[in-house]
Amino acid sequence: MVQQVTPETTIEVIYPESDGQPMADNTEQFTWIVKIKENLEILFASQADVFIAGDLFWYPVKGSPNIKQAPDTMVVFGRPKGKRGSYLQWNEDNIPPQVVFEILSPGNTLKEMTKKLQFYQRYGVEEYYIYDPAKNDLNGLLRSADSFEVIEEMNGWVSPRLGIRFTLTPDTLEIVSPTGQKFLSPVEIDQLREQERQRAEQERQAKEAVLQELEEERDRYQELLAKLKEKGIDTDNL
């Protein structure tokens, strides 16, 4: 009797790209997520090996789809920009996100935030920033060996990885890039662009007005020379 050997079947592991939950619980939280993510995109636009994402599932362990987090914003140095349905770390040279941001909402629980802190600490995050826009409260943690240490003074703190500076005013958080450019919302960026367009248009119109005036002055001068010549005056010796 010939014994047939049944080939082993490989079970495909599914890594979900969505949990069906909204990215933000309210408009203010969403505004801050977009502001931080998009301004970081602008800041590192010229660096091809800096990947930035918002609300993207990060899976650090192959074969363990239940081990995951979706930071509000994460920054990965050493990985190319591009589209991803999720961040599968084993497909990314095993490089974890070095910087993550979480924007708090009233729906966040202490248990949830504790789990996130433990996850980020365990899987290699270097800088972890948590901002509560409702309370205008900013906290930061910095990796030291295998654990996080609290950054005691966040007002004026400069991120070692990103180079951005955090400033807490009485009303809000201001983030400034290494070039001195303040992080702005998309609406503020558009308003600034419109102001620049109007300024450039005013400068163009002013230059055209000066050129027009010079042209008119030249025409008047030519008319005067013509009249003098009609009267027999030698204009070459004037």
GROMACS .gro file of N, CA and C in nm, residues 52-199:
model
  444
   52ILE      N    1   0.566   5.923   0.732
   52ILE     CA    2   0.477   5.982   0.831
   52ILE      C    3   0.335   5.936   0.802
   53ALA      N    4   0.264   5.899   0.906
   53ALA     CA    5   0.127   5.850   0.887
   53ALA      C    6   0.039   5.891   1.004
   54GLY      N    7  -0.090   5.898   0.978
   54GLY     CA    8  -0.188   5.928   1.081
   54GLY      C    9  -0.291   5.817   1.090
   55ASP      N   10  -0.317   5.770   1.212
   55ASP     CA   11  -0.418   5.668   1.238
   55ASP      C   12  -0.396   5.543   1.153
   56LEU      N   13  -0.272   5.500   1.142
   56LEU     CA   14  -0.236   5.381   1.064
   56LEU      C   15  -0.198   5.268   1.161
   57PHE      N   16  -0.255   5.150   1.139
   57PHE     CA   17  -0.221   5.038   1.226
   57PHE      C   18  -0.073   5.002   1.212
   58TRP      N   19  -0.009   4.987   1.327
   58TRP     CA   20   0.131   4.944   1.333
   58TRP      C   21   0.134   4.806   1.398
   59TYR      N   22   0.183   4.708   1.321
   59TYR     CA   23   0.198   4.571   1.369
   59TYR      C   24   0.346   4.543   1.390
   60PRO      N   25   0.393   4.531   1.514
   60PRO     CA   26   0.536   4.511   1.538
   60PRO      C   27   0.581   4.365   1.532
   61VAL      N   28   0.487   4.271   1.546
   61VAL     CA   29   0.525   4.129   1.557
   61VAL      C   30   0.457   4.048   1.448
   62LYS      N   31   0.535   3.987   1.363
   62LYS     CA   32   0.481   3.902   1.257
   62LYS      C   33   0.408   3.782   1.317
   63GLY      N   34   0.291   3.754   1.261
   63GLY     CA   35   0.213   3.641   1.309
   63GLY      C   36   0.125   3.672   1.428
   64SER      N   37   0.126   3.799   1.473
   64SER     CA   38   0.046   3.838   1.590
   64SER      C   39  -0.041   3.959   1.555
   65PRO      N   40  -0.151   3.937   1.484
   65PRO     CA   41  -0.235   4.049   1.440
   65PRO      C   42  -0.307   4.120   1.554
   66ASN      N   43  -0.311   4.060   1.671
   66ASN     CA   44  -0.376   4.126   1.785
   66ASN      C   45  -0.284   4.225   1.855
   67ILE      N   46  -0.156   4.219   1.823
   67ILE     CA   47  -0.060   4.314   1.881
   67ILE      C   48  -0.047   4.431   1.784
   68LYS      N   49  -0.114   4.539   1.815
   68LYS     CA   50  -0.116   4.653   1.723
   68LYS      C   51  -0.157   4.779   1.796
   69GLN      N   52  -0.122   4.891   1.737
   69GLN     CA   53  -0.170   5.023   1.779
   69GLN      C   54  -0.179   5.110   1.656
   70ALA      N   55  -0.264   5.212   1.663
   70ALA     CA   56  -0.276   5.309   1.554
   70ALA      C   57  -0.253   5.448   1.612
   71PRO      N   58  -0.126   5.492   1.622
   71PRO     CA   59  -0.099   5.626   1.677
   71PRO      C   60  -0.170   5.733   1.595
   72ASP      N   61  -0.209   5.839   1.664
   72ASP     CA   62  -0.271   5.951   1.591
   72ASP      C   63  -0.176   6.003   1.483
   73THR      N   64  -0.048   6.011   1.518
   73THR     CA   65   0.056   6.044   1.419
   73THR      C   66   0.181   5.967   1.456
   74MET      N   67   0.247   5.911   1.356
   74MET     CA   68   0.374   5.844   1.382
   74MET      C   69   0.476   5.884   1.275
   75VAL      N   70   0.602   5.887   1.316
   75VAL     CA   71   0.711   5.925   1.227
   75VAL      C   72   0.816   5.814   1.231
   76VAL      N   73   0.855   5.769   1.111
   76VAL     CA   74   0.955   5.662   1.101
   76VAL      C   75   1.071   5.711   1.016
   77PHE      N   76   1.186   5.726   1.077
   77PHE     CA   77   1.307   5.762   1.004
   77PHE      C   78   1.373   5.634   0.951
   78GLY      N   79   1.415   5.640   0.825
   78GLY     CA   80   1.480   5.524   0.765
   78GLY      C   81   1.391   5.440   0.678
   79ARG      N   82   1.266   5.484   0.656
   79ARG     CA   83   1.174   5.413   0.569
   79ARG      C   84   1.120   5.508   0.463
   80PRO      N   85   1.102   5.458   0.340
   80PRO     CA   86   1.060   5.546   0.231
   80PRO      C   87   0.915   5.590   0.244
   81LYS      N   88   0.886   5.706   0.187
   81LYS     CA   89   0.747   5.751   0.179
   81LYS      C   90   0.670   5.657   0.087
   82GLY      N   91   0.541   5.662   0.093
   82GLY     CA   92   0.461   5.579   0.004
   82GLY      C   93   0.334   5.533   0.070
   83LYS      N   94   0.248   5.473  -0.011
   83LYS     CA   95   0.118   5.426   0.037
   83LYS      C   96   0.133   5.294   0.115
   84ARG      N   97   0.059   5.284   0.223
   84ARG     CA   98   0.056   5.161   0.303
   84ARG      C   99  -0.083   5.143   0.362
   85GLY      N  100  -0.130   5.020   0.363
   85GLY     CA  101  -0.256   4.991   0.429
   85GLY      C  102  -0.237   4.975   0.578
   86SER      N  103  -0.117   4.939   0.620
   86SER     CA  104  -0.078   4.927   0.760
   86SER      C  105   0.074   4.925   0.762
   87TYR      N  106   0.130   4.941   0.881
   87TYR     CA  107   0.276   4.940   0.895
   87TYR      C  108   0.316   4.806   0.954
   88LEU      N  109   0.358   4.714   0.865
   88LEU     CA  110   0.403   4.581   0.907
   88LEU      C  111   0.554   4.590   0.930
   89GLN      N  112   0.595   4.594   1.054
   89GLN     CA  113   0.733   4.628   1.088
   89GLN      C  114   0.834   4.533   1.026
   90TRP      N  115   0.802   4.403   1.016
   90TRP     CA  116   0.896   4.306   0.959
   90TRP      C  117   0.919   4.329   0.810
   91ASN      N  118   0.829   4.403   0.745
   91ASN     CA  119   0.849   4.439   0.604
   91ASN      C  120   0.917   4.574   0.589
   92GLU      N  121   0.951   4.636   0.702
   92GLU     CA  122   1.009   4.771   0.701
   92GLU      C  123   1.146   4.771   0.765
   93ASP      N  124   1.227   4.668   0.732
   93ASP     CA  125   1.361   4.653   0.792
   93ASP      C  126   1.355   4.647   0.944
   94ASN      N  127   1.239   4.607   0.995
   94ASN     CA  128   1.216   4.594   1.139
   94ASN      C  129   1.242   4.725   1.214
   95ILE      N  130   1.213   4.837   1.147
   95ILE     CA  131   1.231   4.969   1.209
   95ILE      C  132   1.099   5.015   1.268
   96PRO      N  133   1.093   5.038   1.398
   96PRO     CA  134   0.969   5.087   1.459
   96PRO      C  135   0.958   5.239   1.443
   97PRO      N  136   0.839   5.292   1.455
   97PRO     CA  137   0.825   5.439   1.459
   97PRO      C  138   0.906   5.495   1.575
   98GLN      N  139   0.983   5.599   1.547
   98GLN     CA  140   1.064   5.658   1.654
   98GLN      C  141   0.988   5.763   1.734
   99VAL      N  142   0.889   5.827   1.668
   99VAL     CA  143   0.814   5.934   1.735
   99VAL      C  144   0.665   5.910   1.714
  100VAL      N  145   0.587   5.919   1.821
  100VAL     CA  146   0.441   5.908   1.809
  100VAL      C  147   0.374   6.021   1.886
  101PHE      N  148   0.257   6.061   1.835
  101PHE     CA  149   0.174   6.162   1.899
  101PHE      C  150   0.037   6.102   1.925
  102GLU      N  151  -0.019   6.136   2.040
  102GLU     CA  152  -0.157   6.102   2.071
  102GLU      C  153  -0.227   6.231   2.114
  103ILE      N  154  -0.345   6.255   2.055
  103ILE     CA  155  -0.427   6.370   2.091
  103ILE      C  156  -0.546   6.318   2.172
  104LEU      N  157  -0.558   6.364   2.295
  104LEU     CA  158  -0.661   6.312   2.383
  104LEU      C  159  -0.798   6.370   2.351
  105SER      N  160  -0.899   6.291   2.382
  105SER     CA  161  -1.038   6.334   2.373
  105SER      C  162  -1.108   6.290   2.500
  106PRO      N  163  -1.226   6.343   2.530
  106PRO     CA  164  -1.296   6.301   2.652
  106PRO      C  165  -1.322   6.151   2.658
  107GLY      N  166  -1.322   6.084   2.542
  107GLY     CA  167  -1.349   5.941   2.539
  107GLY      C  168  -1.231   5.853   2.578
  108ASN      N  169  -1.112   5.910   2.584
  108ASN     CA  170  -0.994   5.830   2.621
  108ASN      C  171  -0.998   5.795   2.770
  109THR      N  172  -0.973   5.669   2.800
  109THR     CA  173  -0.971   5.623   2.939
  109THR      C  174  -0.828   5.605   2.988
  110LEU      N  175  -0.810   5.606   3.118
  110LEU     CA  176  -0.678   5.585   3.176
  110LEU      C  177  -0.625   5.448   3.136
  111LYS      N  178  -0.712   5.347   3.136
  111LYS     CA  179  -0.672   5.211   3.099
  111LYS      C  180  -0.620   5.208   2.955
  112GLU      N  181  -0.692   5.274   2.866
  112GLU     CA  182  -0.652   5.278   2.724
  112GLU      C  183  -0.517   5.344   2.708
  113MET      N  184  -0.497   5.459   2.771
  113MET     CA  185  -0.373   5.533   2.756
  113MET      C  186  -0.257   5.460   2.821
  114THR      N  187  -0.284   5.387   2.930
  114THR     CA  188  -0.179   5.307   2.994
  114THR      C  189  -0.133   5.196   2.901
  115LYS      N  190  -0.228   5.132   2.834
  115LYS     CA  191  -0.193   5.026   2.739
  115LYS      C  192  -0.109   5.081   2.625
  116LYS      N  193  -0.146   5.200   2.576
  116LYS     CA  194  -0.068   5.261   2.468
  116LYS      C  195   0.074   5.291   2.514
  117LEU      N  196   0.086   5.347   2.634
  117LEU     CA  197   0.220   5.378   2.686
  117LEU      C  198   0.303   5.251   2.695
  118GLN      N  199   0.246   5.145   2.748
  118GLN     CA  200   0.320   5.019   2.762
  118GLN      C  201   0.359   4.963   2.625
  119PHE      N  202   0.268   4.976   2.528
  119PHE     CA  203   0.296   4.927   2.392
  119PHE      C  204   0.413   5.004   2.332
  120TYR      N  205   0.405   5.136   2.337
  120TYR     CA  206   0.510   5.218   2.275
  120TYR      C  207   0.644   5.197   2.346
  121GLN      N  208   0.639   5.181   2.475
  121GLN     CA  209   0.763   5.156   2.550
  121GLN      C  210   0.824   5.022   2.512
  122ARG      N  211   0.740   4.921   2.499
  122ARG     CA  212   0.789   4.786   2.470
  122ARG      C  213   0.844   4.773   2.330
  123TYR      N  214   0.781   4.842   2.234
  123TYR     CA  215   0.817   4.817   2.095
  123TYR      C  216   0.904   4.926   2.031
  124GLY      N  217   0.972   5.004   2.112
  124GLY     CA  218   1.084   5.082   2.061
  124GLY      C  219   1.064   5.227   2.028
  125VAL      N  220   0.949   5.286   2.063
  125VAL     CA  221   0.930   5.429   2.038
  125VAL      C  222   1.031   5.509   2.121
  126GLU      N  223   1.090   5.611   2.059
  126GLU     CA  224   1.190   5.693   2.128
  126GLU      C  225   1.128   5.816   2.194
  127GLU      N  226   1.030   5.876   2.128
  127GLU     CA  227   0.965   5.996   2.181
  127GLU      C  228   0.814   5.980   2.172
  128TYR      N  229   0.746   6.007   2.282
  128TYR     CA  230   0.601   5.991   2.289
  128TYR      C  231   0.541   6.119   2.345
  129TYR      N  232   0.454   6.184   2.265
  129TYR     CA  233   0.394   6.310   2.307
  129TYR      C  234   0.243   6.295   2.314
  130ILE      N  235   0.184   6.343   2.425
  130ILE     CA  236   0.041   6.336   2.446
  130ILE      C  237  -0.011   6.477   2.472
  131TYR      N  238  -0.105   6.522   2.389
  131TYR     CA  239  -0.161   6.656   2.406
  131TYR      C  240  -0.311   6.647   2.430
  132ASP      N  241  -0.357   6.718   2.532
  132ASP     CA  242  -0.499   6.728   2.563
  132ASP      C  243  -0.544   6.870   2.529
  133PRO      N  244  -0.607   6.891   2.413
  133PRO     CA  245  -0.645   7.027   2.373
  133PRO      C  246  -0.752   7.089   2.464
  134ALA      N  247  -0.835   7.006   2.524
  134ALA     CA  248  -0.940   7.059   2.612
  134ALA      C  249  -0.879   7.124   2.736
  135LYS      N  250  -0.771   7.065   2.787
  135LYS     CA  251  -0.704   7.118   2.906
  135LYS      C  252  -0.578   7.196   2.871
  136ASN      N  253  -0.543   7.199   2.742
  136ASN     CA  254  -0.418   7.261   2.697
  136ASN      C  255  -0.301   7.208   2.778
  137ASP      N  256  -0.293   7.075   2.783
  137ASP     CA  257  -0.192   7.007   2.865
  137ASP      C  258  -0.108   6.917   2.775
  138LEU      N  259   0.022   6.936   2.778
  138LEU     CA  260   0.115   6.858   2.696
  138LEU      C  261   0.209   6.779   2.785
  139ASN      N  262   0.222   6.650   2.754
  139ASN     CA  263   0.316   6.564   2.825
  139ASN      C  264   0.405   6.493   2.724
  140GLY      N  265   0.526   6.465   2.766
  140GLY     CA  266   0.620   6.397   2.677
  140GLY      C  267   0.701   6.294   2.753
  141LEU      N  268   0.736   6.188   2.682
  141LEU     CA  269   0.821   6.085   2.739
  141LEU      C  270   0.934   6.056   2.642
  142LEU      N  271   1.052   6.032   2.697
  142LEU     CA  272   1.172   6.011   2.618
  142LEU      C  273   1.234   5.878   2.659
  143ARG      N  274   1.274   5.799   2.559
  143ARG     CA  275   1.330   5.668   2.588
  143ARG      C  276   1.466   5.680   2.657
  144SER      N  277   1.480   5.597   2.760
  144SER     CA  278   1.609   5.581   2.828
  144SER      C  279   1.628   5.432   2.849
  145ALA      N  280   1.722   5.374   2.773
  145ALA     CA  281   1.741   5.228   2.775
  145ALA      C  282   1.612   5.161   2.730
  146ASP      N  283   1.551   5.079   2.817
  146ASP     CA  284   1.431   5.004   2.778
  146ASP      C  285   1.302   5.063   2.834
  147SER      N  286   1.309   5.184   2.885
  147SER     CA  287   1.188   5.242   2.942
  147SER      C  288   1.179   5.390   2.907
  148PHE      N  289   1.065   5.450   2.944
  148PHE     CA  290   1.042   5.592   2.921
  148PHE      C  291   1.074   5.671   3.047
  149GLU      N  292   1.125   5.792   3.025
  149GLU     CA  293   1.138   5.888   3.133
  149GLU      C  294   1.055   6.010   3.099
  150VAL      N  295   0.985   6.064   3.197
  150VAL     CA  296   0.900   6.180   3.176
  150VAL      C  297   0.987   6.304   3.149
  151ILE      N  298   0.949   6.381   3.048
  151ILE     CA  299   1.015   6.509   3.023
  151ILE      C  300   0.955   6.609   3.120
  152GLU      N  301   1.035   6.656   3.213
  152GLU     CA  302   0.983   6.737   3.324
  152GLU      C  303   0.928   6.872   3.277
  153GLU      N  304   0.994   6.935   3.181
  153GLU     CA  305   0.950   7.067   3.135
  153GLU      C  306   0.925   7.063   2.985
  154MET      N  307   0.798   7.064   2.946
  154MET     CA  308   0.764   7.056   2.804
  154MET      C  309   0.758   7.193   2.738
  155ASN      N  310   0.737   7.298   2.817
  155ASN     CA  311   0.729   7.432   2.759
  155ASN      C  312   0.868   7.475   2.712
  156GLY      N  313   0.886   7.484   2.580
  156GLY     CA  314   1.016   7.517   2.523
  156GLY      C  315   1.097   7.395   2.483
  157TRP      N  316   1.042   7.276   2.505
  157TRP     CA  317   1.112   7.152   2.471
  157TRP      C  318   1.130   7.140   2.320
  158VAL      N  319   1.250   7.093   2.280
  158VAL     CA  320   1.280   7.069   2.139
  158VAL      C  321   1.297   6.919   2.119
  159SER      N  322   1.220   6.863   2.027
  159SER     CA  323   1.227   6.719   1.999
  159SER      C  324   1.363   6.682   1.943
  160PRO      N  325   1.434   6.587   2.005
  160PRO     CA  326   1.564   6.546   1.952
  160PRO      C  327   1.557   6.492   1.810
  161ARG      N  328   1.452   6.419   1.778
  161ARG     CA  329   1.439   6.358   1.645
  161ARG      C  330   1.385   6.456   1.542
  162LEU      N  331   1.284   6.532   1.579
  162LEU     CA  332   1.213   6.616   1.482
  162LEU      C  333   1.269   6.758   1.473
  163GLY      N  334   1.330   6.804   1.580
  163GLY     CA  335   1.383   6.941   1.582
  163GLY      C  336   1.276   7.047   1.602
  164ILE      N  337   1.151   7.007   1.628
  164ILE     CA  338   1.045   7.104   1.648
  164ILE      C  339   1.040   7.147   1.794
  165ARG      N  340   0.994   7.270   1.817
  165ARG     CA  341   0.987   7.325   1.952
  165ARG      C  342   0.841   7.339   1.996
  166PHE      N  343   0.813   7.296   2.118
  166PHE     CA  344   0.678   7.305   2.175
  166PHE      C  345   0.672   7.425   2.270
  167THR      N  346   0.569   7.508   2.252
  167THR     CA  347   0.549   7.621   2.342
  167THR      C  348   0.404   7.623   2.387
  168LEU      N  349   0.383   7.624   2.517
  168LEU     CA  350   0.248   7.631   2.572
  168LEU      C  351   0.215   7.775   2.608
  169THR      N  352   0.118   7.833   2.538
  169THR     CA  353   0.068   7.965   2.571
  169THR      C  354  -0.049   7.947   2.667
  170PRO      N  355  -0.104   8.055   2.722
  170PRO     CA  356  -0.220   8.039   2.812
  170PRO      C  357  -0.340   7.972   2.745
  171ASP      N  358  -0.348   7.977   2.611
  171ASP     CA  359  -0.467   7.928   2.543
  171ASP      C  360  -0.447   7.802   2.461
  172THR      N  361  -0.324   7.779   2.414
  172THR     CA  362  -0.306   7.668   2.320
  172THR      C  363  -0.161   7.622   2.315
  173LEU      N  364  -0.139   7.522   2.233
  173LEU     CA  365  -0.004   7.471   2.208
  173LEU      C  366   0.045   7.526   2.075
  174GLU      N  367   0.166   7.577   2.075
  174GLU     CA  368   0.229   7.621   1.951
  174GLU      C  369   0.348   7.530   1.922
  175ILE      N  370   0.357   7.488   1.797
  175ILE     CA  371   0.469   7.403   1.754
  175ILE      C  372   0.541   7.478   1.642
  176VAL      N  373   0.672   7.489   1.656
  176VAL     CA  374   0.751   7.565   1.559
  176VAL      C  375   0.860   7.476   1.501
  177SER      N  376   0.875   7.480   1.370
  177SER     CA  377   0.974   7.398   1.300
  177SER      C  378   1.114   7.454   1.322
  178PRO      N  379   1.218   7.378   1.287
  178PRO     CA  380   1.356   7.429   1.302
  178PRO      C  381   1.382   7.556   1.220
  179THR      N  382   1.303   7.578   1.116
  179THR     CA  383   1.320   7.698   1.033
  179THR      C  384   1.246   7.819   1.089
  180GLY      N  385   1.173   7.798   1.199
  180GLY     CA  386   1.098   7.907   1.258
  180GLY      C  387   0.955   7.917   1.210
  181GLN      N  388   0.912   7.823   1.125
  181GLN     CA  389   0.776   7.824   1.072
  181GLN      C  390   0.681   7.760   1.172
  182LYS      N  391   0.578   7.834   1.209
  182LYS     CA  392   0.478   7.783   1.302
  182LYS      C  393   0.389   7.680   1.234
  183PHE      N  394   0.358   7.571   1.305
  183PHE     CA  395   0.263   7.473   1.254
  183PHE      C  396   0.126   7.541   1.241
  184LEU      N  397   0.067   7.529   1.122
  184LEU     CA  398  -0.061   7.594   1.093
  184LEU      C  399  -0.163   7.491   1.049
  185SER      N  400  -0.290   7.526   1.064
  185SER     CA  401  -0.396   7.440   1.012
  185SER      C  402  -0.402   7.457   0.860
  186PRO      N  403  -0.465   7.364   0.788
  186PRO     CA  404  -0.478   7.379   0.643
  186PRO      C  405  -0.543   7.512   0.603
  187VAL      N  406  -0.641   7.558   0.681
  187VAL     CA  407  -0.707   7.685   0.651
  187VAL      C  408  -0.608   7.800   0.668
  188GLU      N  409  -0.530   7.797   0.776
  188GLU     CA  410  -0.431   7.902   0.798
  188GLU      C  411  -0.323   7.901   0.691
  189ILE      N  412  -0.283   7.782   0.647
  189ILE     CA  413  -0.185   7.771   0.539
  189ILE      C  414  -0.240   7.832   0.411
  190ASP      N  415  -0.368   7.805   0.382
  190ASP     CA  416  -0.430   7.860   0.262
  190ASP      C  417  -0.442   8.012   0.273
  191GLN      N  418  -0.475   8.063   0.392
  191GLN     CA  419  -0.484   8.207   0.411
  191GLN      C  420  -0.347   8.273   0.392
  192LEU      N  421  -0.243   8.209   0.444
  192LEU     CA  422  -0.108   8.261   0.427
  192LEU      C  423  -0.068   8.262   0.280
  193ARG      N  424  -0.103   8.155   0.209
  193ARG     CA  425  -0.075   8.147   0.066
  193ARG      C  426  -0.147   8.258  -0.010
  194GLU      N  427  -0.272   8.284   0.029
  194GLU     CA  428  -0.349   8.390  -0.036
  194GLU      C  429  -0.288   8.527  -0.007
  195GLN      N  430  -0.241   8.547   0.116
  195GLN     CA  431  -0.176   8.674   0.149
  195GLN      C  432  -0.050   8.694   0.066
  196GLU      N  433   0.028   8.586   0.048
  196GLU     CA  434   0.148   8.594  -0.033
  196GLU      C  435   0.113   8.623  -0.178
  197ARG      N  436   0.004   8.561  -0.226
  197ARG     CA  437  -0.039   8.585  -0.365
  197ARG      C  438  -0.079   8.731  -0.384
  198GLN      N  439  -0.154   8.785  -0.286
  198GLN     CA  440  -0.197   8.924  -0.294
  198GLN      C  441  -0.078   9.019  -0.288
  199ARG      N  442   0.019   8.987  -0.200
  199ARG     CA  443   0.138   9.071  -0.189
  199ARG      C  444   0.217   9.072  -0.320
   0.00000   0.00000   0.00000
